[in-house]
Coordinates of C-alpha atoms and ligand atoms in Angstrom, one line a residue:
M2 CA -6.9 -2.1 -24.5
V3 CA -6.9 -3.2 -20.8
E4 CA -10.1 -4.3 -19.2
Y5 CA -11.1 -4.9 -15.3
Y6 CA -12.4 -8.1 -14.8
S7 CA -13.0 -9.6 -11.3
T8 CA -11.6 -12.4 -9.4
N9 CA -14.8 -13.9 -8.5
Q10 CA -15.6 -13.9 -12.1
G11 CA -19.4 -12.9 -11.5
V12 CA -19.5 -9.7 -13.2
P13 CA -18.6 -8.2 -16.5
T14 CA -15.5 -6.4 -17.0
V15 CA -15.2 -3.2 -16.7
D16 CA -12.9 0.2 -17.7
L17 CA -10.4 2.3 -15.6
A18 CA -12.9 4.5 -14.8
D19 CA -15.9 2.1 -13.4
A20 CA -13.4 0.2 -11.2
L21 CA -12.2 3.3 -9.7
L22 CA -15.2 4.8 -8.5
K23 CA -16.4 1.4 -7.6
G24 CA -13.5 -0.1 -5.6
Q25 CA -14.7 -3.3 -4.7
A26 CA -16.8 -5.6 -7.9
G27 CA -20.4 -6.4 -7.3
D28 CA -20.0 -9.8 -6.8
R29 CA -17.4 -9.0 -3.8
G30 CA -14.3 -9.8 -6.0
L31 CA -11.4 -7.9 -6.6
F32 CA -10.4 -6.0 -10.0
M33 CA -7.3 -7.2 -12.0
P34 CA -6.2 -5.9 -15.1
R35 CA -6.6 -7.8 -18.3
P36 CA -3.7 -7.9 -20.1
I37 CA -0.9 -7.6 -18.0
T38 CA 0.6 -5.4 -20.7
P39 CA 4.3 -6.1 -21.0
L40 CA 7.2 -3.1 -20.2
S41 CA 8.3 -2.4 -23.8
S42 CA 12.3 -3.4 -24.3
K43 CA 12.7 1.0 -25.4
L44 CA 10.7 1.8 -22.0
L45 CA 13.0 -0.7 -20.0
A46 CA 16.4 0.8 -21.6
R47 CA 14.8 4.4 -21.5
A48 CA 13.8 3.9 -17.6
R49 CA 16.8 5.0 -16.0
D50 CA 16.9 8.0 -17.3
L51 CA 13.3 9.2 -16.8
P52 CA 12.7 11.1 -13.5
Y53 CA 10.4 9.2 -11.5
P54 CA 6.8 11.1 -12.5
E55 CA 7.8 10.2 -16.4
L56 CA 8.2 6.7 -15.6
A57 CA 5.1 6.7 -13.7
S58 CA 3.0 7.6 -16.5
Q59 CA 4.7 5.5 -19.1
I60 CA 3.8 2.7 -17.1
L61 CA 0.5 3.3 -16.1
A62 CA -0.8 4.7 -19.7
P63 CA -1.6 1.3 -21.1
Y64 CA -3.9 0.6 -17.7
A65 CA -5.3 4.2 -18.4
E66 CA -6.0 4.2 -22.2
G67 CA -9.7 5.3 -23.0
V68 CA -10.1 6.8 -19.6
F69 CA -7.0 9.4 -18.8
S70 CA -5.1 10.9 -21.9
R71 CA -1.5 10.7 -21.9
E72 CA -1.4 14.6 -21.3
T73 CA -3.5 14.0 -18.4
L74 CA -1.7 11.4 -16.8
D75 CA 1.5 13.4 -17.1
D76 CA -0.4 16.1 -14.9
I77 CA -1.5 13.7 -12.7
C78 CA 2.1 11.9 -12.2
A79 CA 3.7 15.2 -12.0
D80 CA 1.6 16.6 -9.3
A81 CA 1.5 13.5 -7.7
Y82 CA 5.5 12.3 -7.3
D83 CA 6.9 15.7 -6.7
Y84 CA 9.1 14.0 -3.9
P85 CA 12.6 12.3 -4.0
V86 CA 12.5 8.1 -3.8
P87 CA 16.1 7.7 -2.4
L88 CA 18.1 4.5 -2.6
E89 CA 20.2 4.0 -0.2
K90 CA 23.0 1.5 0.0
V91 CA 23.5 -0.6 3.1
D92 CA 26.1 -3.0 2.0
G93 CA 27.8 -4.3 -0.9
E94 CA 25.0 -4.4 -3.5
R95 CA 22.4 -4.1 -0.6
Y96 CA 20.1 -1.0 -0.7
V97 CA 16.8 0.1 1.0
M98 CA 14.3 1.9 -1.1
R99 CA 12.9 4.6 1.1
L100 CA 9.3 4.9 0.1
D101 CA 8.7 7.4 3.4
Q102 CA 9.4 10.8 1.6
G103 CA 5.7 11.9 0.9
P104 CA 3.3 13.9 2.4
T105 CA 2.6 11.6 5.3
A106 CA 5.8 9.7 5.5
S107 CA 4.3 6.0 4.7
F108 CA 4.7 4.4 1.5
K109 CA 0.9 5.0 1.1
D110 CA 1.6 8.1 -0.3
F111 CA 2.5 6.9 -3.6
A112 CA -1.1 5.1 -4.2
A113 CA -3.2 7.3 -2.7
R114 CA -2.3 10.9 -4.4
F115 CA -2.6 9.3 -7.4
M116 CA -6.0 7.9 -6.5
G117 CA -7.3 11.3 -5.2
R118 CA -6.1 12.8 -8.7
A119 CA -7.5 10.0 -11.0
L120 CA -10.8 10.4 -9.2
G121 CA -11.3 14.4 -8.6
R122 CA -11.1 14.2 -12.4
L123 CA -13.5 11.4 -13.0
V124 CA -15.9 13.2 -10.8
R125 CA -15.4 16.7 -12.4
E126 CA -15.8 15.3 -15.6
R127 CA -19.1 13.2 -15.0
G128 CA -20.2 16.2 -12.8
R129 CA -20.7 13.9 -9.4
E130 CA -20.1 14.8 -5.6
L131 CA -18.3 11.8 -3.6
L132 CA -18.3 11.4 -0.3
I133 CA -15.1 9.1 0.6
L134 CA -15.7 7.2 4.2
T135 CA -12.9 5.9 5.7
A136 CA -12.0 4.0 9.1
T137 CA -8.1 4.0 9.9
S138 CA -6.0 2.5 12.5
G139 CA -3.0 5.0 11.7
D140 CA -1.2 5.2 8.0
T141 CA -4.5 4.7 5.3
G142 CA -6.3 7.5 7.1
S143 CA -4.0 10.0 7.2
A144 CA -2.7 9.4 3.4
V145 CA -5.9 9.3 2.3
A146 CA -6.8 12.4 3.8
N147 CA -4.1 14.5 2.8
A148 CA -4.1 13.3 -1.0
F149 CA -7.8 14.2 -1.4
S150 CA -7.2 17.7 0.7
G151 CA -8.1 20.2 -1.5
V152 CA -9.7 17.9 -4.2
E153 CA -13.0 19.2 -5.9
G154 CA -16.1 17.4 -6.0
I155 CA -14.9 14.6 -3.2
K156 CA -15.5 15.4 0.6
V157 CA -13.5 13.1 3.5
L158 CA -14.6 12.1 6.2
V159 CA -12.3 9.7 8.4
L160 CA -13.4 7.5 11.5
F161 CA -10.3 6.8 13.7
P162 CA -10.5 5.3 17.6
I163 CA -9.5 7.8 19.8
D164 CA -6.9 5.8 22.1
E165 CA -5.5 3.9 18.9
V166 CA -3.8 6.3 17.1
S167 CA -0.6 8.2 18.0
N168 CA -0.7 12.0 18.6
R169 CA 1.4 12.0 15.1
Q170 CA -1.2 9.9 13.3
R171 CA -4.2 11.8 14.7
K172 CA -2.8 15.2 13.9
Q173 CA -1.6 14.3 10.0
M174 CA -5.5 14.1 9.9
T175 CA -7.1 16.7 12.0
T176 CA -5.0 19.6 11.2
L177 CA -5.9 19.5 7.4
G178 CA -9.7 20.9 7.6
G179 CA -11.1 22.1 4.3
N180 CA -13.1 19.0 2.4
V181 CA -11.4 16.6 5.4
A182 CA -13.4 16.3 8.2
T183 CA -12.7 13.6 10.9
I184 CA -14.2 11.9 13.9
A185 CA -12.9 10.2 16.8
V186 CA -14.5 7.3 17.9
D187 CA -15.1 6.2 21.9
G188 CA -13.9 2.3 20.6
K189 CA -11.3 0.6 18.4
F190 CA -10.7 0.5 14.8
D191 CA -12.9 -2.7 14.4
H192 CA -15.8 -0.3 16.0
C193 CA -14.7 2.6 13.2
Q194 CA -14.6 -0.3 10.3
A195 CA -18.2 -1.4 11.1
L196 CA -19.7 1.8 11.1
V197 CA -18.2 2.5 7.4
K198 CA -19.1 -1.0 6.3
Q199 CA -22.9 -0.7 7.4
A200 CA -22.9 2.8 5.9
F201 CA -21.9 1.7 2.3
S202 CA -24.9 -0.8 2.9
D203 CA -27.7 1.3 3.9
P204 CA -30.0 1.9 1.5
D205 CA -31.0 5.2 2.7
L206 CA -27.9 7.0 2.0
T207 CA -27.1 5.5 -1.2
G208 CA -28.2 9.2 -2.2
L209 CA -24.6 10.3 -1.0
D210 CA -22.6 8.6 -3.3
L211 CA -20.1 7.3 -0.9
S212 CA -16.6 5.7 -2.2
S213 CA -13.8 4.5 -0.3
A214 CA -10.4 4.7 -1.5
N215 CA -9.6 1.5 0.5
S216 CA -6.6 -0.5 -0.1
I217 CA -8.3 -3.1 -2.2
N218 CA -9.2 -0.6 -5.4
I219 CA -7.1 -1.1 -8.0
G220 CA -6.4 2.6 -8.2
R221 CA -3.9 1.8 -5.2
L222 CA -2.5 -1.0 -6.8
L223 CA -1.1 -0.4 -10.0
P224 CA 0.9 3.0 -9.3
Q225 CA 2.7 0.7 -6.5
S226 CA 4.3 -1.2 -9.6
V227 CA 6.4 2.2 -10.5
Y228 CA 8.7 2.2 -7.9
Y229 CA 9.8 -1.1 -8.4
V230 CA 10.4 -0.7 -12.1
Y231 CA 12.3 2.5 -11.0
A232 CA 15.0 0.8 -8.3
A233 CA 15.6 -1.8 -10.6
S234 CA 16.2 0.3 -13.7
R235 CA 18.7 2.4 -11.5
L236 CA 21.0 -0.4 -9.7
A237 CA 20.9 -3.0 -12.6
D238 CA 21.1 -3.6 -16.3
I239 CA 17.5 -4.1 -17.0
A240 CA 17.6 -3.3 -20.7
R241 CA 20.4 -6.6 -20.5
G242 CA 18.0 -8.4 -18.5
E243 CA 19.7 -8.6 -15.3
K244 CA 18.1 -9.4 -11.9
V245 CA 17.4 -7.8 -9.1
I246 CA 15.9 -9.4 -5.8
F247 CA 13.5 -7.4 -4.0
S248 CA 12.3 -7.6 -0.3
V249 CA 8.8 -6.5 0.7
P250 CA 7.3 -5.7 4.5
S251 CA 3.8 -7.2 4.1
G252 CA 0.4 -6.7 5.8
N253 CA -2.8 -6.3 3.2
F254 CA 0.0 -7.6 0.3
G255 CA -1.2 -4.7 -1.9
D256 CA 2.6 -3.4 -2.2
M257 CA 3.7 -6.5 -3.4
M258 CA 1.3 -7.1 -5.5
G259 CA 2.3 -3.9 -7.3
G260 CA 5.8 -5.6 -7.3
M261 CA 4.5 -8.7 -9.1
L262 CA 2.5 -6.5 -11.4
A263 CA 5.9 -5.3 -12.3
F264 CA 7.0 -8.5 -12.7
H265 CA 4.5 -10.3 -15.0
S266 CA 5.2 -7.2 -17.1
G267 CA 8.7 -8.2 -17.6
L268 CA 10.9 -6.7 -15.1
P269 CA 13.9 -8.9 -14.9
V270 CA 13.7 -10.0 -11.0
S271 CA 15.3 -13.2 -9.7
R272 CA 12.8 -13.3 -6.3
F273 CA 10.2 -11.9 -4.2
I274 CA 10.7 -11.8 -0.7
I275 CA 7.8 -11.3 1.5
S276 CA 8.3 -10.6 4.8
T277 CA 5.3 -10.7 6.9
N278 CA 5.2 -10.0 11.2
A279 CA 4.1 -12.6 13.0
N280 CA 0.6 -12.9 11.2
D281 CA 2.1 -15.7 9.2
E282 CA -0.5 -16.9 7.5
V283 CA 0.7 -16.3 4.3
P284 CA 4.3 -18.2 4.6
R285 CA 2.2 -21.0 5.6
F286 CA 0.2 -20.7 2.7
L287 CA 3.1 -20.8 0.5
E288 CA 4.6 -23.6 2.4
T289 CA 1.5 -26.5 2.4
G290 CA -0.8 -25.1 0.2
A291 CA -3.6 -24.5 2.5
Y292 CA -5.0 -21.3 3.6
S293 CA -6.3 -20.3 7.0
K294 CA -6.8 -17.0 8.2
I295 CA -5.4 -15.8 11.5
D296 CA -8.3 -14.0 13.7
P297 CA -7.9 -12.1 15.8
S298 CA -4.5 -10.8 14.1
R299 CA -1.4 -11.0 16.6
T300 CA -0.5 -7.5 17.5
C301 CA 2.9 -6.6 16.4
I302 CA 5.3 -3.6 16.8
S303 CA 5.2 -3.0 13.0
N304 CA 1.2 -2.3 13.4
A305 CA 0.6 -1.3 9.8
M306 CA 1.3 -5.3 9.2
N307 CA -1.1 -6.7 11.7
V308 CA -3.0 -8.5 9.5
G309 CA -4.6 -11.5 9.9
H310 CA -6.2 -11.8 6.6
P311 CA -4.9 -9.9 3.7
S312 CA -7.5 -8.5 1.1
N313 CA -4.7 -9.0 -2.0
L314 CA -4.2 -12.8 -1.2
A315 CA -7.0 -13.6 -3.8
R316 CA -5.2 -11.2 -6.4
L317 CA -2.0 -13.5 -6.2
V318 CA -3.9 -16.5 -6.4
D319 CA -5.7 -15.2 -9.3
L320 CA -2.4 -14.1 -11.1
Y321 CA -1.0 -18.1 -10.5
G322 CA -4.2 -19.1 -11.9
G323 CA -6.2 -20.5 -9.0
R324 CA -9.4 -18.9 -7.7
M325 CA -9.9 -17.7 -3.6
N326 CA -13.1 -15.8 -2.9
E327 CA -13.3 -13.1 -0.3
K328 CA -13.7 -15.0 2.8
G329 CA -10.5 -16.8 1.8
D330 CA -11.8 -20.4 0.7
L331 CA -10.0 -21.4 -2.3
S332 CA -12.2 -23.0 -5.1
E333 CA -9.2 -23.7 -7.3
P334 CA -5.8 -24.3 -6.4
A335 CA -3.2 -22.1 -7.5
D336 CA 0.1 -23.2 -9.2
M337 CA 2.0 -23.2 -6.3
E338 CA 5.4 -24.6 -7.5
R339 CA 5.7 -21.5 -10.1
M340 CA 4.6 -18.9 -6.7
R341 CA 7.1 -20.7 -4.6
R342 CA 9.9 -20.2 -7.2
D343 CA 9.0 -16.4 -7.5
I344 CA 8.2 -15.8 -4.1
F345 CA 10.1 -16.4 -0.7
A346 CA 8.0 -15.9 2.0
V347 CA 9.2 -15.7 5.9
S348 CA 7.7 -14.6 9.0
I349 CA 9.7 -12.2 11.3
D350 CA 8.5 -11.8 14.9
D351 CA 9.3 -8.8 17.1
D352 CA 12.4 -10.1 18.9
E353 CA 14.1 -10.4 15.9
T354 CA 12.5 -6.8 14.2
R355 CA 13.8 -5.0 17.1
R356 CA 17.2 -6.7 16.8
T357 CA 17.7 -6.2 13.3
I358 CA 16.8 -2.5 14.0
G359 CA 19.8 -2.7 16.3
E360 CA 22.4 -4.1 14.1
V361 CA 22.1 -2.2 11.1
W362 CA 22.0 1.2 13.1
N363 CA 25.3 -0.2 14.5
K364 CA 26.9 -2.1 11.8
H365 CA 25.8 0.4 8.6
E366 CA 24.5 3.5 10.8
V367 CA 21.1 3.5 8.5
M368 CA 17.9 3.9 10.1
L369 CA 15.0 1.4 9.7
E370 CA 11.8 1.7 11.5
P371 CA 9.8 -1.6 12.3
H372 CA 8.3 -2.5 8.8
G373 CA 11.2 -2.0 6.9
A374 CA 13.1 -4.1 9.3
V375 CA 10.7 -6.6 9.0
G376 CA 11.6 -6.6 5.3
W377 CA 15.5 -6.8 5.6
A378 CA 15.5 -9.0 8.5
G379 CA 13.2 -11.2 5.6
L380 CA 16.4 -10.3 3.2
M381 CA 19.2 -12.0 5.3
R382 CA 16.6 -14.8 6.3
Y383 CA 16.8 -15.6 2.3
L384 CA 20.9 -14.7 1.5
E385 CA 21.8 -17.0 4.3
Q386 CA 19.5 -20.3 2.8
N387 CA 20.4 -18.9 -0.8
P388 CA 24.5 -17.8 -0.6
H389 CA 24.7 -18.6 -4.2
M390 CA 22.6 -15.0 -4.3
S391 CA 25.1 -12.7 -2.3
D392 CA 26.1 -10.7 -5.0
R393 CA 23.1 -10.3 -6.9
T394 CA 21.6 -6.4 -6.6
A395 CA 19.3 -6.8 -3.2
I396 CA 16.6 -3.9 -2.4
S397 CA 14.6 -3.7 0.3
L398 CA 11.3 -1.8 0.7
E399 CA 11.3 1.0 3.6
T400 CA 7.6 1.8 3.8
A401 CA 7.4 4.3 6.6
H402 CA 9.4 7.1 8.3
P403 CA 11.5 6.2 11.4
A404 CA 10.0 9.4 12.9
K405 CA 6.6 8.1 12.8
F406 CA 8.1 5.5 15.2
P407 CA 10.2 7.6 18.0
E408 CA 9.9 5.7 21.1
E409 CA 10.8 2.8 19.7
I410 CA 13.6 3.2 17.5
K411 CA 14.7 5.7 20.7
V412 CA 15.0 2.8 23.1
I413 CA 16.9 0.5 20.4
T414 CA 19.3 2.8 19.0
G415 CA 19.6 5.8 21.7
R416 CA 19.0 8.2 18.6
D417 CA 15.6 10.4 18.3
P418 CA 14.9 9.9 14.1
E419 CA 15.3 13.5 12.7
L420 CA 11.8 15.1 11.6
P421 CA 11.3 15.1 7.7
P422 CA 10.1 17.9 6.5
S423 CA 6.6 16.7 6.3
L424 CA 6.0 16.1 9.6
E425 CA 7.4 19.4 11.1
G426 CA 5.0 21.9 12.3
I427 CA 2.4 20.0 12.8
E428 CA 3.3 19.8 16.6
S429 CA 1.7 22.9 16.6
A430 CA -0.9 23.1 14.1
V431 CA -4.6 23.4 15.0
E432 CA -6.5 20.6 15.4
H433 CA -10.3 19.7 14.5
Y434 CA -12.4 16.7 15.1
G435 CA -15.7 15.6 16.3
R436 CA -16.4 12.9 18.9
M437 CA -18.7 10.4 18.5
E438 CA -19.8 6.9 20.6
A439 CA -19.3 3.9 18.4
D440 CA -23.3 4.0 17.8
Y441 CA -24.9 3.7 14.0
A442 CA -27.3 5.8 15.1
A443 CA -25.9 8.7 15.7
F444 CA -23.7 8.5 12.8
K445 CA -26.0 7.9 10.1
D446 CA -28.1 11.0 11.7
H447 CA -24.6 13.1 11.0
L448 CA -24.3 11.5 7.9
Q449 CA -27.9 12.5 6.8
R450 CA -27.6 15.7 8.3
E451 CA -23.8 17.2 7.0
Y452 CA -23.6 15.9 4.1
K453 CA -27.2 15.7 2.6
K454 CA -27.3 17.1 -1.2
Ligands
PLP19 C1 0.3 -0.4 4.9 C2 1.8 -0.8 5.5 C3 2.4 -1.7 5.2 C4 2.1 -3.0 4.9 O1 1.7 -3.0 3.3 P1 0.4 -3.8 2.5 O2 0.3 -3.3 1.1 O3 -0.4 -4.1 3.1 O4 1.3 -5.3 2.7 C5 3.9 -1.7 5.8 N1 4.4 -0.7 6.0 C6 4.0 0.5 6.1 C7 4.2 1.2 7.0 C8 2.3 0.5 6.1 O5 1.7 1.8 6.2

């Protein structure tokens, strides 16, 4: 049976239920599954014929053994994955996988929707009531709020910086109502984050059963391995071992760790390209073996990837036999040679990102947004340096819908990206949100008043 250990190795292993409910391990490490169960040859052979939700359930089953029955898992996946995952041909054997068709139009829906349903089941079974507290600079808050909207036994409170989220991003969170509340903080994202962190460590608030649902939760990682298997099975003969290339635009490296789980389960992949924006701490780490974070992180147009110290890096190091704590200190080196064989890391600046959006539109009439363009540009860089790979099937991940970045894209392509159905109607929906100074005493008072049990 799969158990979950901490990358800091300081606490006993737990099952999936505890890993989901706790989020972070007690020693501040991140949970990792052991063993990473191999994809059976039967599953590899059948994968291409399985609809997405069924494939998801089969891949996730070993990780949920003893916690969710196959029937429950089938239900969770059928309910979570009710939208398409288009594989769009760009040129030759090169594709874009659009992970932007979920209700909040970013790939974070894949993880958040699984997590919402899984946690919902657990709290109902255990008769608990959770308050999910989350700070957001945009995409995470809307994906989490949307995924937990209407889930019984769970309330959600999202804090966002009043001037740092776009109108569309704000409306995705503030128009849900029901069990989802939002507060606009007069401050920056860092202030929101600090308020949330302080609440989590405040002994006066333990009675509220706070939970975070943030990106380090293993419940957000596991489901992100599924679309790699899905795409490869549709575009290559994986049952015979035909290998593909993936390019993953990366910030906190949760998306890419999903790919790594699939790869270490036996999905035939010749190389993962991880493309960052100007926050190039991981490409430099791969090159030199030495790690230093970037603080403060650099501001780029692919704003969901403005991360100067990716929390999931500790998981990657762990997977390659090393040890890194939450601060980024390496106490045991990873097998860098093997990591470099599996991963090609590259940093793409804003100029190249914009140029890529323009070129891909002009040459292929395929519309990319800044994050996906970073991924595509990374793939092009890799193929330039590895021309013998140019016939291989390559899949670049598009992590958000272009309509989330209409201004940038209009300037570059002269077109207004079409609004996906998920974003239609949002302009006129009624918003509800509180406002607050970035003041912990006021925040605590609000929590105690509104969420007292
Ligand atoms: C969060 C996000 C990313 C980065 O994903 P990580 O898992 O943090 O590497 C990329 N693109 C978009 C649109 C995102 O919202």
